[in-house]
Short mmCIF file of C-alpha atoms in Angstrom, two decimals:
data_model
loop_
_atom_site.label_atom_id
_atom_site.label_comp_id
_atom_site.label_asym_id
_atom_site.label_seq_id
_atom_site.Cartn_x
_atom_site.Cartn_y
_atom_site.Cartn_z
CA UNK A 1 1.45 -5.02 -5.98
CA UNK A 2 4.72 -3.43 -7.10
CA UNK A 3 5.05 0.31 -6.58
CA UNK A 4 1.94 0.51 -4.42
CA UNK A 5 4.57 -0.29 -1.72
CA UNK A 6 4.16 -1.99 1.58
CA UNK A 7 2.56 -0.18 4.46
CA UNK A 8 5.13 1.59 6.62
CA UNK A 9 3.39 0.89 9.94
CA UNK A 10 3.86 4.15 11.76
CA UNK A 11 1.48 5.36 14.46
CA UNK A 12 0.74 8.29 16.72
CA UNK A 13 1.19 8.02 20.49
CA UNK A 14 -1.63 9.09 22.75
CA UNK A 15 0.43 8.75 25.91
CA UNK A 16 -2.09 6.72 27.89
CA UNK A 17 -1.99 3.11 29.08
CA UNK A 18 -0.58 0.22 27.04
CA UNK A 19 -2.41 -1.34 24.09
CA UNK A 20 -3.00 -4.65 25.88
CA UNK A 21 -5.57 -2.86 28.05
CA UNK A 22 -7.43 -1.72 24.95
CA UNK A 23 -7.48 -5.12 23.30
CA UNK A 24 -9.85 -6.81 25.74
CA UNK A 25 -12.18 -3.84 26.14
CA UNK A 26 -12.42 -3.08 22.43
CA UNK A 27 -12.73 -6.75 21.55
CA UNK A 28 -15.68 -7.10 23.91
CA UNK A 29 -17.33 -4.01 22.42
CA UNK A 30 -16.80 -5.25 18.88
CA UNK A 31 -18.24 -8.68 19.62
CA UNK A 32 -21.24 -7.08 21.34
CA UNK A 33 -22.22 -5.11 18.23
CA UNK A 34 -21.29 -7.67 15.58
CA UNK A 35 -23.85 -8.20 12.82
CA UNK A 36 -23.87 -10.94 10.23
CA UNK A 37 -23.93 -9.99 6.56
CA UNK A 38 -24.32 -12.40 3.68
CA UNK A 39 -23.70 -12.30 -0.05
CA UNK A 40 -26.55 -14.25 -1.66
CA UNK A 41 -26.78 -14.45 -5.45
CA UNK A 42 -25.10 -11.07 -5.86
CA UNK A 43 -27.16 -9.29 -3.20
CA UNK A 44 -26.33 -8.31 0.38
CA UNK A 45 -28.60 -9.84 3.00
CA UNK A 46 -28.57 -10.57 6.72
CA UNK A 47 -28.95 -8.27 9.75
CA UNK A 48 -25.99 -6.08 8.76
CA UNK A 49 -27.10 -5.31 5.21
CA UNK A 50 -29.88 -2.82 5.98
CA UNK A 51 -27.96 -0.51 8.38
CA UNK A 52 -24.91 -0.45 6.12
CA UNK A 53 -26.90 0.32 2.98
CA UNK A 54 -29.12 2.87 4.73
CA UNK A 55 -26.12 4.80 6.08
CA UNK A 56 -24.34 4.58 2.72
CA UNK A 57 -27.30 5.89 0.70
CA UNK A 58 -27.44 9.01 2.89
CA UNK A 59 -23.81 9.94 2.19
CA UNK A 60 -22.39 12.10 -0.58
CA UNK A 61 -19.20 10.06 -0.77
CA UNK A 62 -18.82 6.38 0.04
CA UNK A 63 -15.26 5.11 0.44
CA UNK A 64 -14.41 1.42 0.49
CA UNK A 65 -10.93 0.74 1.82
CA UNK A 66 -9.73 -2.76 0.98
CA UNK A 67 -6.92 -5.25 0.80
CA UNK A 68 -6.38 -5.79 -2.93
CA UNK A 69 -6.47 -9.09 -4.79
CA UNK A 70 -9.08 -10.95 -2.70
CA UNK A 71 -11.95 -12.46 -4.70
CA UNK A 72 -14.50 -12.20 -1.90
CA UNK A 73 -13.79 -8.50 -1.39
CA UNK A 74 -14.33 -7.87 -5.11
CA UNK A 75 -17.62 -9.78 -5.02
CA UNK A 76 -18.75 -7.86 -1.94
CA UNK A 77 -17.79 -4.58 -3.64
CA UNK A 78 -19.87 -5.52 -6.65
CA UNK A 79 -23.00 -6.25 -4.61
CA UNK A 80 -22.48 -3.17 -2.43
CA UNK A 81 -21.92 -0.75 -5.30
CA UNK A 82 -24.76 -2.16 -7.39
CA UNK A 83 -27.14 -1.70 -4.45
CA UNK A 84 -26.11 1.97 -4.20
CA UNK A 85 -26.47 2.80 -7.91
CA UNK A 86 -30.26 3.47 -7.67
CA UNK A 87 -29.53 6.01 -4.91
CA UNK A 88 -27.53 8.14 -7.36
CA UNK A 89 -24.09 6.58 -6.99
CA UNK A 90 -23.11 6.23 -10.64
CA UNK A 91 -19.48 7.43 -10.54
CA UNK A 92 -16.70 5.10 -9.42
CA UNK A 93 -13.29 6.45 -8.37
CA UNK A 94 -10.36 4.01 -8.40
CA UNK A 95 -6.59 3.75 -8.05
CA UNK A 96 -6.15 3.93 -11.81
CA UNK A 97 -4.34 6.51 -13.86
CA UNK A 98 -6.76 9.00 -15.48
CA UNK A 99 -5.71 8.06 -19.02
CA UNK A 100 -6.14 4.33 -18.53
CA UNK A 101 -9.33 4.91 -16.49
CA UNK A 102 -10.80 6.73 -19.48
CA UNK A 103 -9.91 3.78 -21.70
CA UNK A 104 -11.51 1.42 -19.19
CA UNK A 105 -14.67 3.55 -19.10
CA UNK A 106 -15.03 3.08 -22.84
CA UNK A 107 -14.55 -0.69 -22.54
CA UNK A 108 -17.07 -0.90 -19.69
CA UNK A 109 -19.81 0.51 -21.89
CA UNK A 110 -19.50 -2.54 -24.16
CA UNK A 111 -21.31 -5.86 -23.82
CA UNK A 112 -17.97 -7.72 -23.87
CA UNK A 113 -16.35 -5.47 -21.25
CA UNK A 114 -14.35 -8.13 -19.41
CA UNK A 115 -12.99 -9.56 -22.66
CA UNK A 116 -12.10 -6.04 -23.80
CA UNK A 117 -10.11 -5.46 -20.60
CA UNK A 118 -8.25 -8.75 -21.11
CA UNK A 119 -7.47 -7.76 -24.70
CA UNK A 120 -6.18 -4.35 -23.60
CA UNK A 121 -4.00 -5.98 -20.94
CA UNK A 122 -2.49 -8.31 -23.52
CA UNK A 123 -1.66 -5.36 -25.77
CA UNK A 124 -0.42 -3.08 -22.97
CA UNK A 125 0.99 -5.23 -20.12
CA UNK A 126 1.08 -3.59 -16.69
CA UNK A 127 -0.85 -0.55 -17.84
CA UNK A 128 -3.87 -1.44 -15.67
CA UNK A 129 -3.45 -1.80 -11.91
CA UNK A 130 -5.73 -4.31 -10.12
CA UNK A 131 -8.50 -4.57 -12.72
CA UNK A 132 -6.82 -7.31 -14.72
CA UNK A 133 -8.06 -9.61 -11.96
CA UNK A 134 -11.21 -11.38 -13.13
CA UNK A 135 -13.41 -10.62 -10.14
CA UNK A 136 -12.34 -6.95 -10.20
CA UNK A 137 -13.05 -6.66 -13.93
CA UNK A 138 -16.44 -8.30 -13.42
CA UNK A 139 -17.15 -5.85 -10.60
CA UNK A 140 -16.43 -2.92 -12.93
CA UNK A 141 -18.56 -4.35 -15.72
CA UNK A 142 -21.45 -5.11 -13.37
CA UNK A 143 -21.39 -1.66 -11.83
CA UNK A 144 -21.29 0.04 -15.24
CA UNK A 145 -24.45 -1.88 -16.14
CA UNK A 146 -26.14 -1.07 -12.82
CA UNK A 147 -25.23 2.64 -13.08
CA UNK A 148 -26.61 2.88 -16.60
CA UNK A 149 -26.11 5.86 -18.94
CA UNK A 150 -24.79 8.09 -16.15
CA UNK A 151 -21.89 5.75 -15.40
CA UNK A 152 -18.47 7.39 -15.04
CA UNK A 153 -15.10 5.97 -14.06
CA UNK A 154 -12.54 8.37 -12.61
CA UNK A 155 -8.93 7.36 -12.17
CA UNK A 156 -7.02 9.60 -9.77
CA UNK A 157 -3.69 7.81 -9.38
CA UNK A 158 -0.45 7.93 -11.36
CA UNK A 159 -0.40 5.88 -14.54
CA UNK A 160 0.80 2.35 -13.84
CA UNK A 161 4.37 1.28 -14.44
CA UNK A 162 3.88 -0.24 -17.92
CA UNK A 163 1.66 2.49 -19.37
CA UNK A 164 4.27 4.26 -21.52
CA UNK A 165 3.41 2.11 -24.55
CA UNK A 166 -0.26 3.12 -24.38
CA UNK A 167 0.53 6.79 -23.74
CA UNK A 168 2.88 6.91 -26.74
CA UNK A 169 0.26 5.26 -28.93
CA UNK A 170 -2.31 7.82 -27.81
CA UNK A 171 0.09 10.69 -28.50
CA UNK A 172 0.74 9.33 -31.98
CA UNK A 173 -3.01 9.31 -32.59
CA UNK A 174 -3.07 13.10 -32.05
CA UNK A 175 -2.39 15.77 -34.71
CA UNK A 176 1.25 16.36 -33.78
CA UNK A 177 3.89 18.06 -35.94
CA UNK A 178 6.46 16.02 -37.94
CA UNK A 179 9.32 16.61 -35.49
CA UNK A 180 7.22 15.47 -32.54
CA UNK A 181 5.94 12.48 -34.52
CA UNK A 182 9.47 11.40 -35.38
CA UNK A 183 10.44 11.66 -31.72
CA UNK A 184 7.40 9.63 -30.67
CA UNK A 185 8.17 6.94 -33.24
CA UNK A 186 11.69 6.69 -31.82
CA UNK A 187 10.23 6.39 -28.32
CA UNK A 188 7.90 3.65 -29.51
CA UNK A 189 10.91 1.68 -30.73
CA UNK A 190 12.68 2.24 -27.40
CA UNK A 191 9.57 1.07 -25.60
CA UNK A 192 9.51 -2.17 -27.56
CA UNK A 193 13.08 -2.92 -26.48
CA UNK A 194 12.43 -1.85 -22.88
CA UNK A 195 9.25 -3.94 -22.61
CA UNK A 196 11.09 -7.00 -23.92
CA UNK A 197 13.81 -6.53 -21.29
CA UNK A 198 11.24 -6.03 -18.53
CA UNK A 199 9.34 -9.18 -19.50
CA UNK A 200 12.56 -11.21 -19.71
CA UNK A 201 13.88 -10.08 -16.33
CA UNK A 202 10.59 -9.52 -14.52
CA UNK A 203 12.01 -6.21 -13.33
CA UNK A 204 9.45 -3.40 -13.74
CA UNK A 205 12.25 -0.83 -13.54
CA UNK A 206 13.15 -1.93 -17.08
CA UNK A 207 9.91 -0.50 -18.48
CA UNK A 208 10.38 2.67 -20.51
CA UNK A 209 8.64 4.80 -17.90
CA UNK A 210 11.70 4.37 -15.68
CA UNK A 211 14.48 3.18 -17.96
CA UNK A 212 14.31 6.05 -20.47
CA UNK A 213 16.73 8.91 -19.95
CA UNK A 214 15.43 12.32 -18.95
CA UNK A 215 16.58 13.74 -22.28
CA UNK A 216 14.65 11.15 -24.27
CA UNK A 217 11.39 12.17 -22.62
CA UNK A 218 11.78 15.80 -21.63
CA UNK A 219 13.10 16.81 -25.07
CA UNK A 220 9.70 15.95 -26.50
CA UNK A 221 7.92 18.57 -24.43
CA UNK A 222 8.96 21.75 -26.34
CA UNK A 223 7.95 20.03 -29.58
CA UNK A 224 4.32 19.95 -28.43
CA UNK A 225 3.67 23.68 -28.31
CA UNK A 226 0.90 24.08 -30.90
CA UNK A 227 -2.77 24.60 -30.02
CA UNK A 228 -3.68 21.26 -31.60
CA UNK A 229 -0.99 19.46 -29.62
CA UNK A 230 -2.26 20.13 -26.11
CA UNK A 231 -3.85 16.72 -25.76
CA UNK A 232 -0.56 15.05 -26.64
CA UNK A 233 1.22 17.37 -24.21
CA UNK A 234 -1.18 16.37 -21.45
CA UNK A 235 -0.43 12.70 -22.15
CA UNK A 236 3.30 13.39 -21.96
CA UNK A 237 2.87 15.24 -18.68
CA UNK A 238 0.94 12.26 -17.27
CA UNK A 239 3.90 10.07 -18.20
CA UNK A 240 6.41 12.46 -16.64
CA UNK A 241 4.42 12.92 -13.42
CA UNK A 242 4.02 9.16 -13.00
CA UNK A 243 7.70 8.61 -13.75
CA UNK A 244 8.73 11.13 -11.09
CA UNK A 245 6.69 9.35 -8.41
CA UNK A 246 8.09 5.94 -9.34
CA UNK A 247 11.64 7.26 -9.51
CA UNK A 248 11.46 8.55 -5.94
CA UNK A 249 9.75 5.38 -4.81
CA UNK A 250 12.52 3.18 -6.27
CA UNK A 251 15.31 5.46 -5.03
CA UNK A 252 17.72 4.38 -2.31
CA UNK A 253 18.35 7.97 -1.25
CA UNK A 254 17.15 8.49 2.34
CA UNK A 255 13.85 10.35 2.40
CA UNK A 256 12.98 9.75 -1.25
CA UNK A 257 10.35 7.11 -0.58
CA UNK A 258 8.61 9.45 1.82
CA UNK A 259 8.78 12.17 -0.83
CA UNK A 260 7.32 9.76 -3.39
CA UNK A 261 4.39 9.08 -1.07
CA UNK A 262 3.83 12.82 -0.57
CA UNK A 263 3.95 13.40 -4.33
CA UNK A 264 1.45 10.63 -4.90
CA UNK A 265 -0.94 11.91 -2.22
CA UNK A 266 -0.83 15.37 -3.76
CA UNK A 267 -1.57 13.90 -7.19
CA UNK A 268 -4.49 11.85 -5.87
CA UNK A 269 -6.09 14.86 -4.22
CA UNK A 270 -5.40 17.31 -7.04
CA UNK A 271 -6.70 14.96 -9.71
CA UNK A 272 -9.83 14.29 -7.68
CA UNK A 273 -10.34 18.00 -6.99
CA UNK A 274 -10.10 18.76 -10.71
CA UNK A 275 -13.10 16.50 -11.33
CA UNK A 276 -15.28 17.83 -8.54
CA UNK A 277 -17.72 20.65 -9.07
CA UNK A 278 -19.77 22.81 -6.73
CA UNK A 279 -22.74 20.42 -6.98
CA UNK A 280 -20.92 17.27 -7.92
CA UNK A 281 -22.51 13.84 -8.15
CA UNK A 282 -22.29 11.21 -5.47
CA UNK A 283 -19.08 9.19 -5.55
CA UNK A 284 -18.10 5.61 -4.81
CA UNK A 285 -14.38 5.41 -4.04
CA UNK A 286 -12.57 2.04 -4.05
CA UNK A 287 -8.99 2.29 -2.81
CA UNK A 288 -6.47 0.54 -0.58
CA UNK A 289 -7.39 0.58 3.10
CA UNK A 290 -4.84 3.24 4.10
CA UNK A 291 -6.24 5.71 1.57
CA UNK A 292 -9.83 5.74 2.85
CA UNK A 293 -9.26 6.84 6.47
CA UNK A 294 -10.77 9.98 7.88
CA UNK A 295 -8.13 11.86 9.85
CA UNK A 296 -4.68 10.31 10.27
CA UNK A 297 -4.02 6.94 8.66
CA UNK A 298 -1.40 4.33 9.73
CA UNK A 299 1.21 6.05 7.56
CA UNK A 300 0.67 9.28 9.51
CA UNK A 301 -0.90 10.91 6.44
CA UNK A 302 -4.16 12.70 5.73
CA UNK A 303 -5.20 10.87 2.60
CA UNK A 304 -8.06 10.90 0.10
CA UNK A 305 -10.50 9.68 2.73
CA UNK A 306 -9.81 12.68 4.92
CA UNK A 307 -9.89 15.02 1.90
CA UNK A 308 -13.42 13.90 1.01
CA UNK A 309 -14.61 13.77 4.61
CA UNK A 310 -13.60 17.41 5.10
CA UNK A 311 -15.13 18.44 1.78
CA UNK A 312 -18.42 16.75 2.60
CA UNK A 313 -18.57 18.33 6.04
CA UNK A 314 -17.83 21.75 4.57
CA UNK A 315 -20.81 21.35 2.26
CA UNK A 316 -23.15 20.18 5.00
CA UNK A 317 -23.04 16.63 3.68
CA UNK A 318 -21.47 13.41 4.88
CA UNK A 319 -19.04 10.72 3.85
CA UNK A 320 -19.15 7.06 4.78
CA UNK A 321 -15.98 5.02 5.24
CA UNK A 322 -16.00 1.20 5.15
CA UNK A 323 -12.97 -1.05 5.57
CA UNK A 324 -13.19 -4.59 4.19
CA UNK A 325 -10.57 -7.18 5.13
CA UNK A 326 -10.16 -10.94 5.03
CA UNK A 327 -8.89 -12.40 8.30
CA UNK A 328 -6.79 -15.05 6.55
CA UNK A 329 -6.43 -16.89 3.27
CA UNK A 330 -4.73 -15.82 0.07
CA UNK A 331 -4.65 -12.81 -2.22
CA UNK A 332 -3.32 -12.25 -5.74
CA UNK A 333 -0.17 -10.12 -5.91
CA UNK A 334 2.08 -8.65 -8.57
CA UNK A 335 4.92 -11.08 -9.30
CA UNK A 336 7.07 -9.17 -11.80
CA UNK A 337 6.85 -7.29 -15.07
CA UNK A 338 4.89 -9.25 -17.64
CA UNK A 339 4.58 -12.20 -15.26
CA UNK A 340 1.39 -13.90 -14.06
CA UNK A 341 0.29 -12.63 -10.68
CA UNK A 342 0.75 -15.13 -7.87
CA UNK A 343 -1.31 -16.06 -4.80
CA UNK A 344 0.28 -15.12 -1.48
CA UNK A 345 -0.85 -15.48 2.14
CA UNK A 346 -2.96 -12.68 3.56
CA UNK A 347 -1.06 -10.99 6.35
CA UNK A 348 -2.88 -8.44 8.47
CA UNK A 349 -0.21 -5.91 9.30
CA UNK A 350 -1.65 -3.77 12.08
CA UNK A 351 -2.86 -4.45 15.63
CA UNK A 352 -6.25 -2.92 14.84
CA UNK A 353 -6.90 -5.12 11.81
CA UNK A 354 -5.85 -8.18 13.80
CA UNK A 355 -8.23 -7.12 16.56
CA UNK A 356 -11.07 -6.83 14.03
CA UNK A 357 -10.25 -10.28 12.70
CA UNK A 358 -10.31 -11.79 16.19
CA UNK A 359 -13.74 -10.20 16.81
CA UNK A 360 -15.22 -11.89 13.76
CA UNK A 361 -17.70 -14.72 13.99
CA UNK A 362 -16.30 -18.20 14.48
CA UNK A 363 -18.94 -19.97 12.38
CA UNK A 364 -17.53 -18.84 9.02
CA UNK A 365 -20.04 -16.01 8.48
CA UNK A 366 -19.07 -12.48 7.49
CA UNK A 367 -19.04 -9.94 10.35
CA UNK A 368 -20.03 -6.28 10.09
CA UNK A 369 -19.11 -3.83 12.85
CA UNK A 370 -20.59 -0.36 13.26
CA UNK A 371 -17.51 1.42 14.59
CA UNK A 372 -19.42 4.65 15.19
CA UNK A 373 -20.95 3.08 18.31
CA UNK A 374 -17.47 2.75 19.83
CA UNK A 375 -16.57 6.43 19.54
CA UNK A 376 -18.14 7.77 22.77
CA UNK A 377 -15.37 7.51 25.34
CA UNK A 378 -12.99 6.21 22.70
CA UNK A 379 -9.86 7.76 24.18
CA UNK A 380 -10.41 5.85 27.40
CA UNK A 381 -11.49 2.72 25.55
CA UNK A 382 -8.41 2.72 23.28
CA UNK A 383 -6.18 3.10 26.34
CA UNK A 384 -3.25 4.48 24.41
CA UNK A 385 -3.47 2.15 21.39
CA UNK A 386 -3.19 4.74 18.62
CA UNK A 387 -3.80 2.17 15.88
CA UNK A 388 -7.16 1.23 17.37
CA UNK A 389 -7.97 4.86 18.10
CA UNK A 390 -7.31 5.97 14.52
CA UNK A 391 -9.16 3.02 12.99
CA UNK A 392 -12.36 3.64 14.94
CA UNK A 393 -12.24 7.37 14.19
CA UNK A 394 -11.18 6.77 10.60
CA UNK A 395 -13.78 4.19 9.57
CA UNK A 396 -17.53 4.08 10.18
CA UNK A 397 -18.00 0.38 9.43
CA UNK A 398 -15.71 -2.62 9.19
CA UNK A 399 -16.44 -5.88 7.39
CA UNK A 400 -14.39 -8.96 8.22
CA UNK A 401 -14.46 -11.92 5.85
CA UNK A 402 -13.19 -14.97 7.75
CA UNK A 403 -11.21 -16.41 4.86
CA UNK A 404 -10.36 -14.92 1.49
CA UNK A 405 -9.22 -16.55 -1.72
CA UNK A 406 -6.91 -15.07 -4.33
CA UNK A 407 -8.57 -13.40 -7.27
CA UNK A 408 -8.04 -15.01 -10.67
CA UNK A 409 -6.01 -13.22 -13.32
CA UNK A 410 -7.73 -12.49 -16.61
CA UNK A 411 -6.57 -14.80 -19.38
CA UNK A 412 -5.58 -13.32 -22.72
CA UNK A 413 -8.47 -13.72 -25.18
#
């Protein structure tokens, strides 16, 4: 999906033997501890279900790292999360912006949640990342029902590229002074023009979040100084922070994309930290696979997964990290501003993920691997393959689905 940017496949070097040595040894170990897991009428069954659920229920934080846009992964997530709700997991953390996540939380408390999400998407195109896919929206709605009255949805990411329209509407709904209101009305008109251009060209850089001048946005800030205008100011700051990340990400200046990634990681962690208390509730975290690693991930970063793993350990608790991938098939991907998403081939982009896929069952069943059992003697086992080394240290379990199918996009109601 646009602006979640392709993985930059970097890795550490352990300075041991070549990765080919690791492949055979690790592959044999993986196959030896492979367990089948089945999704049957919305419930997880098979030999792998019990150990995965037992380990997950004992954790304070459960992180699911995924490849986005695969229907089977969304259905697995739904069954997995619903099974954990009775164990106290009633808060879901996603790669959504906090403002839009709050709007989604309200929709998810309604009986027509999926329809409400589709209606919101039609009114505010490209304001919601990922959850305008039908299976993902159904997963959210099902989990909200399973979690019951204690359900919470936390978004910890930047607001998505088309969110300016919704943020402006929310600011206009606040008690702002006449000068600020006039400025916001002018921005709303600019947004209408920008959104039309973005939809016509398919270029998300045309959206107001990126096409507006600095003066048009920053000049609003000093107008929101009153005590009753702090909510509107917070919404503006969310827009500006998201804009800054996207600007660096789209820049052609050397080093800016790396800076964008660092800015985004800081935002993810800071936003999450602002929601956590001393005795916080258990959390389910559903993010892209690179984000959920303990330790160093393939981008050579310490991401949200490591942040929560360290926090849990410091509190005498634990985190559980599960990676879920489809070995082949198709996934739904962003295809341009205001355009229908399009299916695209699944391409596993790291040696470790390809190794997991090759260890999967050949009879079409789903394969669960307990990676913790491979950690004793891992340095020798990995034989210098840093990608394999980091994956086995970074994830506790891995689930391989032999073939995935692209999620379906929600249709406008």
